[in-house]
mmCIF file with all atom_site columns, C-alpha atoms in Angstrom:
data_model
loop_
_atom_site.group_PDB
_atom_site.id
_atom_site.type_symbol
_atom_site.label_atom_id
_atom_site.label_alt_id
_atom_site.label_comp_id
_atom_site.label_asym_id
_atom_site.label_entity_id
_atom_site.label_seq_id
_atom_site.pdbx_PDB_ins_code
_atom_site.Cartn_x
_atom_site.Cartn_y
_atom_site.Cartn_z
_atom_site.occupancy
_atom_site.B_iso_or_equiv
_atom_site.pdbx_formal_charge
_atom_site.auth_seq_id
_atom_site.auth_comp_id
_atom_site.auth_asym_id
_atom_site.auth_atom_id
_atom_site.pdbx_PDB_model_num
ATOM 1   C CA . ALA A 1 1   ? 21.092 -29.814 45.195 1.00 77.00 ? 1   ALA A CA 1
ATOM 2   C CA . GLN A 1 2   ? 19.626 -26.558 44.005 1.00 86.00 ? 2   GLN A CA 1
ATOM 3   C CA . SER A 1 3   ? 19.787 -24.744 40.685 1.00 90.00 ? 3   SER A CA 1
ATOM 4   C CA . VAL A 1 4   ? 18.475 -21.651 38.939 1.00 94.00 ? 4   VAL A CA 1
ATOM 5   C CA . THR A 1 5   ? 17.542 -21.157 35.294 1.00 96.00 ? 5   THR A CA 1
ATOM 6   C CA . GLN A 1 6   ? 17.166 -17.695 33.856 1.00 96.00 ? 6   GLN A CA 1
ATOM 7   C CA . LEU A 1 7   ? 15.365 -18.263 30.620 1.00 91.00 ? 7   LEU A CA 1
ATOM 8   C CA . ASP A 1 8   ? 16.486 -15.140 28.785 1.00 94.00 ? 8   ASP A CA 1
ATOM 9   C CA . SER A 1 9   ? 20.114 -14.081 28.497 1.00 95.00 ? 9   SER A CA 1
ATOM 10  C CA . GLN A 1 10  ? 19.183 -10.699 27.021 1.00 96.00 ? 10  GLN A CA 1
ATOM 11  C CA . VAL A 1 11  ? 16.000 -8.618  27.161 1.00 97.00 ? 11  VAL A CA 1
ATOM 12  C CA . PRO A 1 12  ? 15.847 -5.376  25.154 1.00 97.00 ? 12  PRO A CA 1
ATOM 13  C CA . VAL A 1 13  ? 12.933 -3.052  25.851 1.00 97.00 ? 13  VAL A CA 1
ATOM 14  C CA . PHE A 1 14  ? 11.968 0.544   25.208 1.00 97.00 ? 14  PHE A CA 1
ATOM 15  C CA . GLU A 1 15  ? 11.822 3.115   27.959 1.00 97.00 ? 15  GLU A CA 1
ATOM 16  C CA . GLU A 1 16  ? 8.510  3.214   29.871 1.00 97.00 ? 16  GLU A CA 1
ATOM 17  C CA . ALA A 1 17  ? 7.557  -0.266  28.633 1.00 97.00 ? 17  ALA A CA 1
ATOM 18  C CA . PRO A 1 18  ? 6.811  -3.068  31.103 1.00 97.00 ? 18  PRO A CA 1
ATOM 19  C CA . VAL A 1 19  ? 9.322  -5.866  31.550 1.00 98.00 ? 19  VAL A CA 1
ATOM 20  C CA . GLU A 1 20  ? 9.404  -9.379  32.961 1.00 97.00 ? 20  GLU A CA 1
ATOM 21  C CA . LEU A 1 21  ? 12.615 -11.293 33.624 1.00 98.00 ? 21  LEU A CA 1
ATOM 22  C CA . ARG A 1 22  ? 11.998 -14.982 34.068 1.00 97.00 ? 22  ARG A CA 1
ATOM 23  C CA . CYS A 1 23  ? 13.508 -17.273 36.670 1.00 97.00 ? 23  CYS A CA 1
ATOM 24  C CA . ASN A 1 24  ? 12.866 -20.916 37.465 1.00 96.00 ? 24  ASN A CA 1
ATOM 25  C CA . TYR A 1 25  ? 14.502 -22.857 40.261 1.00 94.00 ? 25  TYR A CA 1
ATOM 26  C CA . SER A 1 26  ? 14.850 -26.376 41.534 1.00 90.00 ? 26  SER A CA 1
ATOM 27  C CA . SER A 1 27  ? 15.488 -27.476 45.089 1.00 83.00 ? 27  SER A CA 1
ATOM 28  C CA . SER A 1 28  ? 14.783 -30.488 47.245 1.00 76.00 ? 28  SER A CA 1
ATOM 29  C CA . VAL A 1 29  ? 13.961 -28.312 50.245 1.00 78.00 ? 29  VAL A CA 1
ATOM 30  C CA . SER A 1 30  ? 12.015 -25.162 50.901 1.00 78.00 ? 30  SER A CA 1
ATOM 31  C CA . VAL A 1 31  ? 13.731 -22.138 49.452 1.00 83.00 ? 31  VAL A CA 1
ATOM 32  C CA . TYR A 1 32  ? 14.543 -18.532 49.862 1.00 90.00 ? 32  TYR A CA 1
ATOM 33  C CA . LEU A 1 33  ? 14.644 -16.588 46.586 1.00 93.00 ? 33  LEU A CA 1
ATOM 34  C CA . PHE A 1 34  ? 16.446 -13.418 45.611 1.00 94.00 ? 34  PHE A CA 1
ATOM 35  C CA . TRP A 1 35  ? 16.945 -11.022 42.739 1.00 96.00 ? 35  TRP A CA 1
ATOM 36  C CA . TYR A 1 36  ? 20.161 -9.037  42.485 1.00 96.00 ? 36  TYR A CA 1
ATOM 37  C CA . VAL A 1 37  ? 21.170 -6.266  40.081 1.00 96.00 ? 37  VAL A CA 1
ATOM 38  C CA . GLN A 1 38  ? 24.689 -5.627  38.858 1.00 93.00 ? 38  GLN A CA 1
ATOM 39  C CA . TYR A 1 39  ? 25.702 -2.380  37.157 1.00 91.00 ? 39  TYR A CA 1
ATOM 40  C CA . PRO A 1 40  ? 28.909 -2.357  35.070 1.00 85.00 ? 40  PRO A CA 1
ATOM 41  C CA . ASN A 1 41  ? 32.077 -2.793  37.101 1.00 80.00 ? 41  ASN A CA 1
ATOM 42  C CA . GLN A 1 42  ? 30.169 -3.001  40.340 1.00 84.00 ? 42  GLN A CA 1
ATOM 43  C CA . GLY A 1 43  ? 29.213 -5.684  42.816 1.00 87.00 ? 43  GLY A CA 1
ATOM 44  C CA . LEU A 1 44  ? 25.744 -7.171  43.156 1.00 92.00 ? 44  LEU A CA 1
ATOM 45  C CA . GLN A 1 45  ? 22.999 -5.267  44.945 1.00 93.00 ? 45  GLN A CA 1
ATOM 46  C CA . LEU A 1 46  ? 19.911 -6.900  46.424 1.00 93.00 ? 46  LEU A CA 1
ATOM 47  C CA . LEU A 1 47  ? 16.668 -5.897  44.664 1.00 95.00 ? 47  LEU A CA 1
ATOM 48  C CA . LEU A 1 48  ? 14.237 -8.043  46.616 1.00 95.00 ? 48  LEU A CA 1
ATOM 49  C CA . LYS A 1 49  ? 13.859 -11.339 48.431 1.00 92.00 ? 49  LYS A CA 1
ATOM 50  C CA . TYR A 1 50  ? 11.249 -13.949 49.253 1.00 91.00 ? 50  TYR A CA 1
ATOM 51  C CA . LEU A 1 51  ? 11.655 -15.719 52.569 1.00 88.00 ? 51  LEU A CA 1
ATOM 52  C CA . SER A 1 52  ? 8.071  -16.605 53.508 1.00 85.00 ? 52  SER A CA 1
ATOM 53  C CA . GLY A 1 53  ? 4.584  -15.111 53.693 1.00 86.00 ? 53  GLY A CA 1
ATOM 54  C CA . SER A 1 54  ? 3.064  -13.150 50.834 1.00 88.00 ? 54  SER A CA 1
ATOM 55  C CA . THR A 1 55  ? 4.074  -14.514 47.453 1.00 89.00 ? 55  THR A CA 1
ATOM 56  C CA . LEU A 1 56  ? 4.201  -11.030 45.923 1.00 95.00 ? 56  LEU A CA 1
ATOM 57  C CA . VAL A 1 57  ? 7.360  -9.280  46.974 1.00 95.00 ? 57  VAL A CA 1
ATOM 58  C CA . LYS A 1 58  ? 8.147  -5.629  46.370 1.00 95.00 ? 58  LYS A CA 1
ATOM 59  C CA . GLY A 1 59  ? 11.706 -4.379  46.136 1.00 94.00 ? 59  GLY A CA 1
ATOM 60  C CA . ILE A 1 60  ? 13.694 -1.285  45.393 1.00 93.00 ? 60  ILE A CA 1
ATOM 61  C CA . ASN A 1 61  ? 13.470 0.839   42.239 1.00 92.00 ? 61  ASN A CA 1
ATOM 62  C CA . GLY A 1 62  ? 9.856  -0.184  41.564 1.00 95.00 ? 62  GLY A CA 1
ATOM 63  C CA . PHE A 1 63  ? 10.598 -3.867  40.963 1.00 97.00 ? 63  PHE A CA 1
ATOM 64  C CA . GLU A 1 64  ? 8.441  -6.719  42.223 1.00 97.00 ? 64  GLU A CA 1
ATOM 65  C CA . ALA A 1 65  ? 8.487  -10.494 41.945 1.00 97.00 ? 65  ALA A CA 1
ATOM 66  C CA . GLU A 1 66  ? 5.999  -13.274 42.506 1.00 95.00 ? 66  GLU A CA 1
ATOM 67  C CA . PHE A 1 67  ? 6.859  -16.623 44.058 1.00 94.00 ? 67  PHE A CA 1
ATOM 68  C CA . ASN A 1 68  ? 4.965  -19.472 42.413 1.00 93.00 ? 68  ASN A CA 1
ATOM 69  C CA . LYS A 1 69  ? 5.650  -22.730 44.209 1.00 90.00 ? 69  LYS A CA 1
ATOM 70  C CA . SER A 1 70  ? 3.693  -24.955 41.815 1.00 91.00 ? 70  SER A CA 1
ATOM 71  C CA . GLN A 1 71  ? 5.601  -23.606 38.823 1.00 93.00 ? 71  GLN A CA 1
ATOM 72  C CA . THR A 1 72  ? 8.866  -23.220 40.759 1.00 93.00 ? 72  THR A CA 1
ATOM 73  C CA . SER A 1 73  ? 9.203  -19.720 39.398 1.00 95.00 ? 73  SER A CA 1
ATOM 74  C CA . PHE A 1 74  ? 10.169 -16.300 40.730 1.00 96.00 ? 74  PHE A CA 1
ATOM 75  C CA . HIS A 1 75  ? 9.753  -13.864 37.835 1.00 97.00 ? 75  HIS A CA 1
ATOM 76  C CA . LEU A 1 76  ? 10.814 -10.242 38.215 1.00 98.00 ? 76  LEU A CA 1
ATOM 77  C CA . ARG A 1 77  ? 8.587  -7.469  36.881 1.00 97.00 ? 77  ARG A CA 1
ATOM 78  C CA . LYS A 1 78  ? 8.497  -3.713  36.516 1.00 97.00 ? 78  LYS A CA 1
ATOM 79  C CA . PRO A 1 79  ? 5.529  -1.878  34.990 1.00 97.00 ? 79  PRO A CA 1
ATOM 80  C CA . SER A 1 80  ? 7.571  0.937   33.442 1.00 97.00 ? 80  SER A CA 1
ATOM 81  C CA . VAL A 1 81  ? 11.348 0.817   32.982 1.00 97.00 ? 81  VAL A CA 1
ATOM 82  C CA . HIS A 1 82  ? 13.842 3.659   32.812 1.00 96.00 ? 82  HIS A CA 1
ATOM 83  C CA . ILE A 1 83  ? 17.132 3.998   30.975 1.00 95.00 ? 83  ILE A CA 1
ATOM 84  C CA . SER A 1 84  ? 18.850 3.685   34.351 1.00 95.00 ? 84  SER A CA 1
ATOM 85  C CA . ASP A 1 85  ? 17.464 0.155   34.790 1.00 96.00 ? 85  ASP A CA 1
ATOM 86  C CA . THR A 1 86  ? 19.911 -1.083  32.166 1.00 96.00 ? 86  THR A CA 1
ATOM 87  C CA . ALA A 1 87  ? 21.988 -3.682  34.009 1.00 96.00 ? 87  ALA A CA 1
ATOM 88  C CA . GLU A 1 88  ? 22.530 -7.397  34.556 1.00 96.00 ? 88  GLU A CA 1
ATOM 89  C CA . TYR A 1 89  ? 19.931 -9.100  36.753 1.00 97.00 ? 89  TYR A CA 1
ATOM 90  C CA . PHE A 1 90  ? 20.595 -12.309 38.657 1.00 97.00 ? 90  PHE A CA 1
ATOM 91  C CA . CYS A 1 91  ? 18.115 -14.660 40.244 1.00 97.00 ? 91  CYS A CA 1
ATOM 92  C CA . ALA A 1 92  ? 19.394 -16.714 43.191 1.00 94.00 ? 92  ALA A CA 1
ATOM 93  C CA . VAL A 1 93  ? 18.114 -19.507 45.403 1.00 92.00 ? 93  VAL A CA 1
ATOM 94  C CA . GLU A 1 94  ? 19.080 -20.588 48.889 1.00 88.00 ? 94  GLU A CA 1
ATOM 95  C CA . GLY A 1 95  ? 17.895 -23.945 50.122 1.00 79.00 ? 95  GLY A CA 1
ATOM 96  C CA . GLY A 1 96  ? 16.205 -23.389 53.463 1.00 64.00 ? 96  GLY A CA 1
ATOM 97  C CA . SER A 1 97  ? 18.791 -21.846 55.743 1.00 59.00 ? 97  SER A CA 1
ATOM 98  C CA . ASN A 1 98  ? 21.891 -23.589 54.431 1.00 65.00 ? 98  ASN A CA 1
ATOM 99  C CA . TYR A 1 99  ? 23.462 -20.216 53.657 1.00 73.00 ? 99  TYR A CA 1
ATOM 100 C CA . LYS A 1 100 ? 24.515 -21.464 50.223 1.00 81.00 ? 100 LYS A CA 1
ATOM 101 C CA . LEU A 1 101 ? 23.324 -19.052 47.557 1.00 87.00 ? 101 LEU A CA 1
ATOM 102 C CA . THR A 1 102 ? 23.200 -20.403 43.980 1.00 91.00 ? 102 THR A CA 1
ATOM 103 C CA . PHE A 1 103 ? 22.938 -17.897 41.139 1.00 94.00 ? 103 PHE A CA 1
ATOM 104 C CA . GLY A 1 104 ? 21.519 -18.080 37.650 1.00 95.00 ? 104 GLY A CA 1
ATOM 105 C CA . LYS A 1 105 ? 23.572 -17.009 34.649 1.00 95.00 ? 105 LYS A CA 1
ATOM 106 C CA . GLY A 1 106 ? 21.963 -13.594 34.538 1.00 96.00 ? 106 GLY A CA 1
ATOM 107 C CA . THR A 1 107 ? 19.735 -11.577 32.211 1.00 97.00 ? 107 THR A CA 1
ATOM 108 C CA . LEU A 1 108 ? 21.043 -8.429  30.592 1.00 97.00 ? 108 LEU A CA 1
ATOM 109 C CA . LEU A 1 109 ? 18.261 -5.860  30.540 1.00 97.00 ? 109 LEU A CA 1
ATOM 110 C CA . THR A 1 110 ? 18.851 -3.095  28.020 1.00 97.00 ? 110 THR A CA 1
ATOM 111 C CA . VAL A 1 111 ? 16.447 -0.165  28.078 1.00 97.00 ? 111 VAL A CA 1
ATOM 112 C CA . ASN A 1 112 ? 16.460 1.858   24.871 1.00 96.00 ? 112 ASN A CA 1
ATOM 113 C CA . PRO A 1 113 ? 15.129 5.408   24.428 1.00 94.00 ? 113 PRO A CA 1
ATOM 114 C CA . GLU B 2 1   ? 28.248 2.138   57.468 1.00 65.00 ? 1   GLU B CA 1
ATOM 115 C CA . ALA B 2 2   ? 31.129 0.970   55.305 1.00 79.00 ? 2   ALA B CA 1
ATOM 116 C CA . GLY B 2 3   ? 30.378 -1.782  52.848 1.00 93.00 ? 3   GLY B CA 1
ATOM 117 C CA . VAL B 2 4   ? 32.425 -4.819  51.893 1.00 95.00 ? 4   VAL B CA 1
ATOM 118 C CA . VAL B 2 5   ? 35.836 -3.599  50.797 1.00 96.00 ? 5   VAL B CA 1
ATOM 119 C CA . GLN B 2 6   ? 37.963 -5.478  48.304 1.00 97.00 ? 6   GLN B CA 1
ATOM 120 C CA . SER B 2 7   ? 41.418 -4.822  46.922 1.00 97.00 ? 7   SER B CA 1
ATOM 121 C CA . PRO B 2 8   ? 42.887 -4.558  44.448 1.00 97.00 ? 8   PRO B CA 1
ATOM 122 C CA . ARG B 2 9   ? 40.047 -3.629  42.096 1.00 95.00 ? 9   ARG B CA 1
ATOM 123 C CA . TYR B 2 10  ? 42.102 -4.585  39.083 1.00 96.00 ? 10  TYR B CA 1
ATOM 124 C CA . LYS B 2 11  ? 45.115 -6.835  38.664 1.00 97.00 ? 11  LYS B CA 1
ATOM 125 C CA . ILE B 2 12  ? 47.023 -7.836  35.547 1.00 98.00 ? 12  ILE B CA 1
ATOM 126 C CA . ILE B 2 13  ? 49.617 -10.574 35.822 1.00 97.00 ? 13  ILE B CA 1
ATOM 127 C CA . GLU B 2 14  ? 51.400 -13.027 33.603 1.00 97.00 ? 14  GLU B CA 1
ATOM 128 C CA . LYS B 2 15  ? 50.547 -16.703 33.781 1.00 95.00 ? 15  LYS B CA 1
ATOM 129 C CA . LYS B 2 16  ? 52.349 -18.747 36.417 1.00 96.00 ? 16  LYS B CA 1
ATOM 130 C CA . GLN B 2 17  ? 52.642 -15.679 38.672 1.00 97.00 ? 17  GLN B CA 1
ATOM 131 C CA . PRO B 2 18  ? 50.972 -15.612 42.100 1.00 97.00 ? 18  PRO B CA 1
ATOM 132 C CA . VAL B 2 19  ? 48.188 -13.188 43.001 1.00 98.00 ? 19  VAL B CA 1
ATOM 133 C CA . ALA B 2 20  ? 46.280 -12.372 46.171 1.00 98.00 ? 20  ALA B CA 1
ATOM 134 C CA . PHE B 2 21  ? 42.992 -10.631 46.825 1.00 98.00 ? 21  PHE B CA 1
ATOM 135 C CA . TRP B 2 22  ? 41.931 -9.109  50.107 1.00 97.00 ? 22  TRP B CA 1
ATOM 136 C CA . CYS B 2 23  ? 38.458 -8.637  51.553 1.00 97.00 ? 23  CYS B CA 1
ATOM 137 C CA . ASN B 2 24  ? 37.286 -6.681  54.578 1.00 96.00 ? 24  ASN B CA 1
ATOM 138 C CA . PRO B 2 25  ? 33.672 -7.614  55.361 1.00 96.00 ? 25  PRO B CA 1
ATOM 139 C CA . ILE B 2 26  ? 31.097 -5.437  57.059 1.00 95.00 ? 26  ILE B CA 1
ATOM 140 C CA . SER B 2 27  ? 31.732 -5.238  60.776 1.00 93.00 ? 27  SER B CA 1
ATOM 141 C CA . GLY B 2 28  ? 29.878 -7.909  62.709 1.00 91.00 ? 28  GLY B CA 1
ATOM 142 C CA . HIS B 2 29  ? 29.176 -10.135 59.724 1.00 93.00 ? 29  HIS B CA 1
ATOM 143 C CA . ASN B 2 30  ? 29.972 -13.715 60.689 1.00 92.00 ? 30  ASN B CA 1
ATOM 144 C CA . THR B 2 31  ? 29.653 -15.277 57.258 1.00 93.00 ? 31  THR B CA 1
ATOM 145 C CA . LEU B 2 32  ? 32.045 -14.462 54.433 1.00 96.00 ? 32  LEU B CA 1
ATOM 146 C CA . TYR B 2 33  ? 31.965 -15.749 50.870 1.00 96.00 ? 33  TYR B CA 1
ATOM 147 C CA . TRP B 2 34  ? 34.325 -15.715 47.931 1.00 97.00 ? 34  TRP B CA 1
ATOM 148 C CA . TYR B 2 35  ? 32.635 -16.028 44.549 1.00 96.00 ? 35  TYR B CA 1
ATOM 149 C CA . LEU B 2 36  ? 34.099 -16.349 41.051 1.00 96.00 ? 36  LEU B CA 1
ATOM 150 C CA . GLN B 2 37  ? 32.303 -14.538 38.244 1.00 94.00 ? 37  GLN B CA 1
ATOM 151 C CA . ASN B 2 38  ? 33.281 -15.276 34.670 1.00 94.00 ? 38  ASN B CA 1
ATOM 152 C CA . LEU B 2 39  ? 32.282 -12.881 31.910 1.00 89.00 ? 39  LEU B CA 1
ATOM 153 C CA . GLY B 2 40  ? 28.591 -13.161 31.135 1.00 85.00 ? 40  GLY B CA 1
ATOM 154 C CA . GLN B 2 41  ? 27.973 -15.640 33.944 1.00 90.00 ? 41  GLN B CA 1
ATOM 155 C CA . GLY B 2 42  ? 26.521 -15.605 37.420 1.00 92.00 ? 42  GLY B CA 1
ATOM 156 C CA . PRO B 2 43  ? 28.714 -15.806 40.505 1.00 93.00 ? 43  PRO B CA 1
ATOM 157 C CA . GLU B 2 44  ? 29.886 -19.272 41.522 1.00 94.00 ? 44  GLU B CA 1
ATOM 158 C CA . LEU B 2 45  ? 30.781 -20.055 45.105 1.00 93.00 ? 45  LEU B CA 1
ATOM 159 C CA . LEU B 2 46  ? 34.430 -20.779 45.833 1.00 96.00 ? 46  LEU B CA 1
ATOM 160 C CA . ILE B 2 47  ? 34.426 -20.863 49.614 1.00 95.00 ? 47  ILE B CA 1
ATOM 161 C CA . ARG B 2 48  ? 32.246 -19.882 52.574 1.00 94.00 ? 48  ARG B CA 1
ATOM 162 C CA . TYR B 2 49  ? 33.458 -19.043 56.066 1.00 94.00 ? 49  TYR B CA 1
ATOM 163 C CA . GLU B 2 50  ? 31.548 -19.013 59.314 1.00 92.00 ? 50  GLU B CA 1
ATOM 164 C CA . ASN B 2 51  ? 33.784 -16.827 61.479 1.00 91.00 ? 51  ASN B CA 1
ATOM 165 C CA . GLU B 2 52  ? 37.257 -18.290 60.895 1.00 91.00 ? 52  GLU B CA 1
ATOM 166 C CA . GLU B 2 53  ? 36.079 -21.756 59.843 1.00 92.00 ? 53  GLU B CA 1
ATOM 167 C CA . ALA B 2 54  ? 35.807 -22.734 56.179 1.00 93.00 ? 54  ALA B CA 1
ATOM 168 C CA . VAL B 2 55  ? 32.466 -24.579 56.160 1.00 91.00 ? 55  VAL B CA 1
ATOM 169 C CA . ASP B 2 56  ? 32.114 -25.045 52.403 1.00 90.00 ? 56  ASP B CA 1
ATOM 170 C CA . ASP B 2 57  ? 35.196 -25.172 50.179 1.00 91.00 ? 57  ASP B CA 1
ATOM 171 C CA . SER B 2 58  ? 34.042 -27.951 47.880 1.00 88.00 ? 58  SER B CA 1
ATOM 172 C CA . GLN B 2 59  ? 34.276 -25.713 44.796 1.00 90.00 ? 59  GLN B CA 1
ATOM 173 C CA . LEU B 2 60  ? 37.717 -24.306 45.562 1.00 94.00 ? 60  LEU B CA 1
ATOM 174 C CA . PRO B 2 61  ? 40.428 -25.717 43.229 1.00 92.00 ? 61  PRO B CA 1
ATOM 175 C CA . LYS B 2 62  ? 42.802 -26.586 46.011 1.00 91.00 ? 62  LYS B CA 1
ATOM 176 C CA . ASP B 2 63  ? 45.763 -27.363 43.789 1.00 94.00 ? 63  ASP B CA 1
ATOM 177 C CA . ARG B 2 64  ? 46.270 -23.662 43.079 1.00 96.00 ? 64  ARG B CA 1
ATOM 178 C CA . PHE B 2 65  ? 43.759 -21.720 45.165 1.00 97.00 ? 65  PHE B CA 1
ATOM 179 C CA . SER B 2 66  ? 43.936 -21.089 48.889 1.00 96.00 ? 66  SER B CA 1
ATOM 180 C CA . ALA B 2 67  ? 42.052 -18.857 51.268 1.00 97.00 ? 67  ALA B CA 1
ATOM 181 C CA . GLU B 2 68  ? 42.224 -17.843 54.866 1.00 95.00 ? 68  GLU B CA 1
ATOM 182 C CA . ARG B 2 69  ? 40.213 -15.804 57.308 1.00 95.00 ? 69  ARG B CA 1
ATOM 183 C CA . LEU B 2 70  ? 42.385 -15.212 60.294 1.00 83.00 ? 70  LEU B CA 1
ATOM 184 C CA . LYS B 2 71  ? 40.594 -14.005 63.443 1.00 85.00 ? 71  LYS B CA 1
ATOM 185 C CA . GLY B 2 72  ? 37.298 -14.330 61.626 1.00 83.00 ? 72  GLY B CA 1
ATOM 186 C CA . VAL B 2 73  ? 37.391 -10.856 60.075 1.00 91.00 ? 73  VAL B CA 1
ATOM 187 C CA . ASP B 2 74  ? 39.460 -10.070 56.959 1.00 95.00 ? 74  ASP B CA 1
ATOM 188 C CA . SER B 2 75  ? 40.025 -12.719 54.336 1.00 97.00 ? 75  SER B CA 1
ATOM 189 C CA . THR B 2 76  ? 42.605 -13.358 51.640 1.00 97.00 ? 76  THR B CA 1
ATOM 190 C CA . LEU B 2 77  ? 42.195 -15.441 48.491 1.00 98.00 ? 77  LEU B CA 1
ATOM 191 C CA . LYS B 2 78  ? 45.373 -16.554 46.760 1.00 97.00 ? 78  LYS B CA 1
ATOM 192 C CA . ILE B 2 79  ? 46.093 -18.146 43.409 1.00 97.00 ? 79  ILE B CA 1
ATOM 193 C CA . GLN B 2 80  ? 49.478 -19.727 42.802 1.00 96.00 ? 80  GLN B CA 1
ATOM 194 C CA . PRO B 2 81  ? 50.328 -20.181 40.019 1.00 96.00 ? 81  PRO B CA 1
ATOM 195 C CA . ALA B 2 82  ? 47.736 -18.316 37.971 1.00 96.00 ? 82  ALA B CA 1
ATOM 196 C CA . GLU B 2 83  ? 46.536 -19.731 34.671 1.00 96.00 ? 83  GLU B CA 1
ATOM 197 C CA . LEU B 2 84  ? 44.938 -18.006 31.687 1.00 96.00 ? 84  LEU B CA 1
ATOM 198 C CA . GLY B 2 85  ? 41.543 -19.456 32.619 1.00 95.00 ? 85  GLY B CA 1
ATOM 199 C CA . ASP B 2 86  ? 41.637 -17.736 35.989 1.00 96.00 ? 86  ASP B CA 1
ATOM 200 C CA . SER B 2 87  ? 40.862 -14.393 34.357 1.00 97.00 ? 87  SER B CA 1
ATOM 201 C CA . ALA B 2 88  ? 37.594 -13.376 35.997 1.00 96.00 ? 88  ALA B CA 1
ATOM 202 C CA . VAL B 2 89  ? 36.099 -11.184 38.681 1.00 95.00 ? 89  VAL B CA 1
ATOM 203 C CA . TYR B 2 90  ? 36.523 -12.394 42.253 1.00 97.00 ? 90  TYR B CA 1
ATOM 204 C CA . LEU B 2 91  ? 33.691 -11.218 44.463 1.00 96.00 ? 91  LEU B CA 1
ATOM 205 C CA . CYS B 2 92  ? 33.674 -11.137 48.232 1.00 96.00 ? 92  CYS B CA 1
ATOM 206 C CA . ALA B 2 93  ? 30.414 -10.991 50.164 1.00 95.00 ? 93  ALA B CA 1
ATOM 207 C CA . SER B 2 94  ? 29.402 -11.033 53.802 1.00 95.00 ? 94  SER B CA 1
ATOM 208 C CA . ARG B 2 95  ? 26.218 -11.417 55.794 1.00 92.00 ? 95  ARG B CA 1
ATOM 209 C CA . PRO B 2 96  ? 25.184 -11.248 59.419 1.00 89.00 ? 96  PRO B CA 1
ATOM 210 C CA . LEU B 2 97  ? 23.452 -14.168 61.115 1.00 84.00 ? 97  LEU B CA 1
ATOM 211 C CA . GLY B 2 98  ? 20.018 -14.519 59.516 1.00 79.00 ? 98  GLY B CA 1
ATOM 212 C CA . GLY B 2 99  ? 20.559 -11.463 57.341 1.00 83.00 ? 99  GLY B CA 1
ATOM 213 C CA . GLU B 2 100 ? 21.058 -10.648 53.692 1.00 85.00 ? 100 GLU B CA 1
ATOM 214 C CA . LEU B 2 101 ? 24.182 -10.890 51.589 1.00 89.00 ? 101 LEU B CA 1
ATOM 215 C CA . PHE B 2 102 ? 26.242 -7.776  50.835 1.00 92.00 ? 102 PHE B CA 1
ATOM 216 C CA . PHE B 2 103 ? 28.770 -7.809  47.994 1.00 93.00 ? 103 PHE B CA 1
ATOM 217 C CA . GLY B 2 104 ? 31.976 -5.928  47.450 1.00 94.00 ? 104 GLY B CA 1
ATOM 218 C CA . GLU B 2 105 ? 32.758 -4.355  44.088 1.00 93.00 ? 105 GLU B CA 1
ATOM 219 C CA . GLY B 2 106 ? 34.996 -7.238  43.091 1.00 94.00 ? 106 GLY B CA 1
ATOM 220 C CA . SER B 2 107 ? 38.590 -7.736  42.006 1.00 96.00 ? 107 SER B CA 1
ATOM 221 C CA . ARG B 2 108 ? 39.036 -8.129  38.283 1.00 96.00 ? 108 ARG B CA 1
ATOM 222 C CA . LEU B 2 109 ? 41.932 -10.415 37.364 1.00 97.00 ? 109 LEU B CA 1
ATOM 223 C CA . THR B 2 110 ? 43.491 -10.557 33.921 1.00 97.00 ? 110 THR B CA 1
ATOM 224 C CA . VAL B 2 111 ? 46.058 -13.272 33.300 1.00 97.00 ? 111 VAL B CA 1
ATOM 225 C CA . LEU B 2 112 ? 48.232 -12.753 30.204 1.00 96.00 ? 112 LEU B CA 1
#
């Protein structure tokens, strides 16, 4: 079985501030990890993914995430956020190549001027 | 390239009525998923298809929900009869072999 815990349901920040959205996972097998973003009334869009190799992964819109196997974490970071980054962010885990993607409950990032 | 297309985008029905959602995945994508997303929650898997075969339907409430993927392309998700608790967004997603998941914009169901 696999699961994802997003530790913060809401994260308010000011524009141009740095942000970190936390994600912890559990799985009995090696994992693939993902972050998705969802804007209002839209589907989910892939931000970045970790499959193997370098533990620091860079994605779209200036986001990056670091895979930490010992802490079973995959936190998402951005050094300077924009108003347009306001959205719901979902962390997801896939156990090996079982093609079953399990999502966390999401973190609502609100960027204020 | 066209993305995953879902219809209808919005549907309002009264309880006990039937409803159906349609999904057209990206061309060439073998794997198709239906997810349920409740307000303020992450998507939860309902069913996964590999071509026309349902390989994981353990989370599908089979007493009222059914799905099909004829010819391994388009898919339909049906609820009959709908209950108040079925109000949610139903997301379809597809992926090619070894590739990433692409989501449609979802079908928002409101049951009155």
